[in-house]
Tab-separated table of C-alpha atoms in Angstrom:
chain	number	residue	atom	x	y	z
X	36	MET	CA	20.162	-27.347	57.672
X	37	LEU	CA	16.643	-26.571	58.843
X	38	THR	CA	14.012	-29.214	58.063
X	39	VAL	CA	10.309	-28.390	58.209
X	40	VAL	CA	8.332	-31.455	59.320
X	41	LYS	CA	4.597	-31.380	58.720
X	42	VAL	CA	2.847	-33.919	60.933
X	43	GLY	CA	-0.201	-35.030	58.986
X	44	GLY	CA	-3.505	-34.858	60.789
X	45	GLY	CA	-4.396	-38.296	59.429
X	46	LEU	CA	-2.054	-39.801	62.006
X	47	GLY	CA	-4.233	-38.261	64.692
X	48	ARG	CA	-7.380	-39.824	63.245
X	49	GLU	CA	-6.221	-43.426	63.493
X	50	ALA	CA	-7.655	-45.828	66.062
X	51	GLY	CA	-5.401	-45.778	69.090
X	52	ASP	CA	-2.627	-43.287	69.626
X	53	GLY	CA	0.442	-45.494	69.263
X	54	ALA	CA	1.569	-44.307	65.815
X	55	LEU	CA	1.333	-40.610	66.640
X	56	ARG	CA	3.000	-41.008	70.044
X	57	ALA	CA	5.858	-43.011	68.517
X	58	LEU	CA	6.354	-40.405	65.787
X	59	CYS	CA	6.374	-37.576	68.330
X	60	ALA	CA	9.005	-39.387	70.404
X	61	GLN	CA	11.124	-39.828	67.270
X	62	ILE	CA	10.780	-36.140	66.408
X	63	ALA	CA	12.045	-35.193	69.869
X	64	GLU	CA	14.992	-37.561	69.549
X	65	ALA	CA	15.867	-36.283	66.065
X	66	GLY	CA	15.441	-32.690	67.214
X	67	ALA	CA	18.351	-33.130	69.626
X	68	ARG	CA	20.674	-33.552	66.599
X	69	HIS	CA	18.945	-31.691	63.768
X	70	ARG	CA	17.256	-28.304	63.355
X	71	LEU	CA	13.539	-28.973	62.986
X	72	LEU	CA	10.375	-26.897	62.735
X	73	VAL	CA	7.118	-28.819	63.115
X	74	VAL	CA	4.006	-27.674	61.244
X	75	PRO	CA	0.759	-29.341	62.345
X	76	GLY	CA	-1.923	-30.754	60.110
X	77	GLY	CA	-5.589	-30.182	60.860
X	78	ALA	CA	-6.575	-33.666	62.058
X	79	GLU	CA	-10.182	-34.204	63.160
X	80	PHE	CA	-10.465	-30.502	63.957
X	81	ALA	CA	-10.291	-29.789	60.208
X	82	ASP	CA	-12.843	-32.556	59.568
X	83	ALA	CA	-15.262	-30.615	61.778
X	84	VAL	CA	-14.659	-27.498	59.695
X	85	ARG	CA	-15.361	-29.410	56.474
X	86	ASP	CA	-18.584	-30.728	57.990
X	87	HIS	CA	-19.719	-27.208	58.937
X	88	ASP	CA	-18.815	-25.967	55.459
X	89	ARG	CA	-20.924	-28.703	53.839
X	90	ARG	CA	-23.850	-28.022	56.146
X	91	PHE	CA	-23.852	-24.221	56.130
X	92	GLY	CA	-22.089	-23.195	52.922
X	93	LEU	CA	-19.467	-21.023	54.610
X	94	ARG	CA	-17.613	-18.334	52.701
X	95	PRO	CA	-14.246	-19.649	51.419
X	96	GLN	CA	-12.292	-17.169	53.538
X	97	THR	CA	-14.254	-18.219	56.631
X	98	ALA	CA	-13.624	-21.937	56.096
X	99	HIS	CA	-9.952	-21.176	55.393
X	100	ARG	CA	-9.527	-19.295	58.682
X	101	MET	CA	-11.364	-22.026	60.605
X	102	ALA	CA	-9.109	-24.679	59.038
X	103	ILE	CA	-6.026	-22.716	60.149
X	104	LEU	CA	-7.463	-22.666	63.658
X	105	ALA	CA	-7.836	-26.444	63.353
X	106	MET	CA	-4.094	-26.629	62.670
X	107	GLU	CA	-3.544	-24.483	65.750
X	108	GLN	CA	-5.487	-26.929	67.924
X	109	PHE	CA	-3.604	-29.965	66.632
X	110	GLY	CA	-0.410	-27.964	67.101
X	111	TRP	CA	-1.151	-27.559	70.805
X	112	ALA	CA	-1.664	-31.333	71.022
X	113	LEU	CA	1.745	-31.869	69.382
X	114	VAL	CA	3.356	-29.497	71.873
X	115	ASP	CA	2.149	-31.878	74.594
X	116	LEU	CA	3.054	-35.069	72.715
X	117	ILE	CA	6.567	-34.130	71.527
X	118	PRO	CA	8.915	-34.177	74.513
X	119	ARG	CA	10.589	-30.790	75.086
X	120	ALA	CA	8.551	-29.145	72.305
X	121	THR	CA	8.197	-25.375	72.313
X	122	PRO	CA	5.207	-23.511	70.825
X	123	CYS	CA	6.053	-20.687	68.429
X	124	VAL	CA	3.756	-18.180	66.722
X	125	ASP	CA	6.234	-16.556	64.329
X	126	LEU	CA	9.086	-17.594	62.069
X	127	HIS	CA	11.645	-14.977	63.036
X	128	PRO	CA	13.143	-15.619	65.489
X	129	MET	CA	12.252	-19.195	66.330
X	130	PRO	CA	12.644	-20.266	69.961
X	131	GLU	CA	15.935	-21.816	71.069
X	132	GLY	CA	15.963	-25.204	72.748
X	133	GLY	CA	13.594	-28.083	72.168
X	134	VAL	CA	11.623	-28.653	68.977
X	135	PRO	CA	9.565	-25.629	67.867
X	136	VAL	CA	5.958	-26.365	66.869
X	137	LEU	CA	4.352	-23.643	64.774
X	138	LEU	CA	0.948	-22.412	65.944
X	139	PRO	CA	0.020	-20.707	62.663
X	140	ALA	CA	-3.121	-18.684	63.381
X	141	VAL	CA	-1.477	-15.373	64.309
X	142	LEU	CA	1.166	-15.613	61.577
X	143	LEU	CA	-1.359	-16.400	58.835
X	144	ALA	CA	-3.751	-13.703	60.034
X	145	ARG	CA	-0.966	-11.188	59.327
X	146	ARG	CA	0.463	-12.646	56.122
X	147	ASP	CA	-1.258	-15.377	54.158
X	148	PRO	CA	-0.361	-15.404	50.458
X	149	LEU	CA	-2.255	-18.618	49.714
X	150	PRO	CA	-5.684	-18.978	48.058
X	151	ARG	CA	-8.642	-19.282	50.427
X	152	SER	CA	-10.055	-22.613	49.347
X	153	TRP	CA	-10.037	-26.311	50.202
X	154	GLY	CA	-7.422	-26.667	47.451
X	155	VAL	CA	-5.022	-25.327	50.086
X	156	THR	CA	-4.435	-27.434	53.190
X	157	SER	CA	-1.641	-27.738	55.714
X	158	ASP	CA	0.545	-29.296	52.965
X	159	SER	CA	0.705	-26.042	51.006
X	160	ILE	CA	0.956	-24.013	54.204
X	161	ALA	CA	3.952	-26.109	55.263
X	162	ALA	CA	5.547	-25.546	51.843
X	163	TRP	CA	5.042	-21.790	52.194
X	164	VAL	CA	6.552	-21.904	55.690
X	165	ALA	CA	9.561	-23.856	54.373
X	166	GLY	CA	10.161	-21.200	51.729
X	167	ALA	CA	9.659	-18.337	54.182
X	168	VAL	CA	12.272	-19.667	56.633
X	169	GLY	CA	14.721	-20.791	53.933
X	170	ALA	CA	14.512	-24.449	54.955
X	171	GLY	CA	16.704	-26.954	53.153
X	172	ARG	CA	14.105	-29.699	53.281
X	173	LEU	CA	10.360	-30.168	53.728
X	174	VAL	CA	9.009	-33.493	55.004
X	175	LEU	CA	5.288	-34.260	54.764
X	176	VAL	CA	4.583	-37.106	57.187
X	177	LYS	CA	1.474	-39.066	56.220
X	178	PRO	CA	-0.389	-42.212	57.322
X	179	VAL	CA	0.832	-43.899	54.086
X	180	ASP	CA	4.382	-44.466	52.842
X	181	GLY	CA	4.491	-41.791	50.121
X	182	LEU	CA	2.621	-40.868	46.949
X	183	PHE	CA	0.998	-43.485	44.728
X	184	GLY	CA	-0.166	-43.589	41.137
X	185	THR	CA	-3.331	-45.507	42.043
X	186	TRP	CA	-5.637	-45.497	45.055
X	187	PRO	CA	-5.946	-47.456	47.228
X	188	PRO	CA	-2.214	-48.233	47.070
X	189	THR	CA	-1.335	-51.614	45.612
X	190	ASP	CA	2.448	-51.298	45.259
X	191	LYS	CA	5.427	-49.344	46.547
X	192	PRO	CA	5.239	-45.547	46.583
X	193	ILE	CA	6.540	-43.558	43.630
X	194	ALA	CA	10.223	-42.998	44.407
X	195	ARG	CA	10.662	-39.639	42.680
X	196	LEU	CA	8.505	-37.000	40.999
X	197	THR	CA	9.179	-33.561	39.617
X	198	VAL	CA	6.865	-30.749	40.636
X	199	ASP	CA	5.415	-30.761	37.094
X	200	GLU	CA	4.796	-34.518	37.298
X	201	LEU	CA	3.135	-34.029	40.678
X	202	ALA	CA	0.825	-31.411	39.153
X	203	ALA	CA	-0.099	-33.745	36.282
X	204	LEU	CA	-0.599	-36.836	38.473
X	205	ARG	CA	-2.678	-35.091	41.192
X	206	PRO	CA	-2.205	-38.010	43.602
X	207	LYS	CA	-4.482	-38.589	46.552
X	208	GLY	CA	-3.038	-37.518	49.869
X	209	VAL	CA	-1.729	-34.022	49.085
X	210	ASP	CA	-3.623	-30.861	48.208
X	211	GLU	CA	-4.039	-29.566	44.675
X	212	HIS	CA	-2.185	-26.309	45.334
X	213	LEU	CA	0.970	-28.075	46.532
X	214	PRO	CA	2.821	-28.045	43.171
X	215	ALA	CA	2.465	-24.261	42.932
X	216	ALA	CA	3.521	-23.864	46.578
X	217	LEU	CA	6.600	-26.043	45.998
X	218	ARG	CA	7.589	-24.089	42.895
X	219	ALA	CA	7.529	-20.918	44.973
X	220	ALA	CA	9.330	-22.465	47.960
X	221	ARG	CA	12.134	-24.112	45.949
X	222	VAL	CA	12.693	-26.733	48.628
X	223	GLU	CA	13.555	-30.424	48.485
X	224	THR	CA	10.379	-32.237	49.540
X	225	TRP	CA	9.756	-35.738	50.828
X	226	VAL	CA	6.456	-37.515	51.502
X	227	ILE	CA	6.994	-40.345	53.982
X	228	GLY	CA	4.950	-42.642	56.208
X	229	GLY	CA	4.496	-41.767	59.860
X	230	ARG	CA	3.673	-45.310	60.951
X	231	ARG	CA	7.400	-46.083	60.677
X	232	PRO	CA	8.935	-43.174	62.588
X	233	SER	CA	12.497	-44.414	62.032
X	234	ARG	CA	12.190	-43.287	58.412
X	235	LEU	CA	12.256	-39.658	59.502
X	236	THR	CA	15.539	-40.226	61.331
X	237	GLU	CA	16.926	-42.180	58.374
X	238	LEU	CA	16.123	-39.269	56.091
X	239	LEU	CA	17.673	-36.706	58.422
X	240	GLU	CA	20.808	-38.794	58.978
X	241	HIS	CA	21.401	-40.116	55.463
X	242	GLY	CA	19.413	-37.874	53.110
X	243	ARG	CA	17.218	-40.679	51.817
X	244	THR	CA	14.547	-43.128	52.960
X	245	THR	CA	11.492	-45.028	51.724
X	246	GLY	CA	8.974	-42.530	50.404
X	247	THR	CA	8.515	-40.060	47.559
X	248	LEU	CA	11.034	-37.338	46.758
X	249	VAL	CA	9.586	-34.324	44.908
X	250	THR	CA	12.185	-32.275	43.021
X	251	ALA	CA	12.093	-29.121	40.926
X	252	ALA	CA	13.156	-30.973	37.775
X	253	ARG	CA	14.158	-34.430	36.666
X	254	VAL	CA	17.868	-35.075	37.244
X	255	ALA	CA	19.553	-36.648	34.232
X	256	PRO	CA	21.622	-39.770	34.980
X	257	ALA	CA	25.383	-39.238	35.058
């Protein structure tokens, strides 16, 4: 089963580089046993785009393209940080050997079905990618342990949400277009914390971990 792993840019913003380096090492280790495709977040490169948009009032399509280029830059950083990573610019075919890291600028210049707004970030782009490649699972790796009903978090993350519940809750930490993108992608989705990289391996090995599972519909108890 192919798993799309979106590495949240927030992990690249944190003081020090220990959390991101540890996660990248874990991705490389997991990639030796599981089929993975890494999608980068925008990190501080996207923050610079937001700042320019606030200052200069850019057209939505311009800010959108600049934000995709921010993902591209963080993607190149991940290619360096993930041992044996391979850059890829298209979804078909993906490179053999190592862990492919998507550099999305060329792909999304050719085919980008998503709205051009700040309501769409790398979360929704990763969901679209997961649907386009027929992935069995999407994992959004964040600086926090999942999705929460209140902010700042004061308890454990919500264990399970449907896409409709996600749309109604509108939790901090994911973009507002994500529910629509997940409906279209029809993919099992997890939101997990990147500060504990072992959770990614636990999820890949056992199908569950600490975090938030987002499903198409609520599963009735047996």
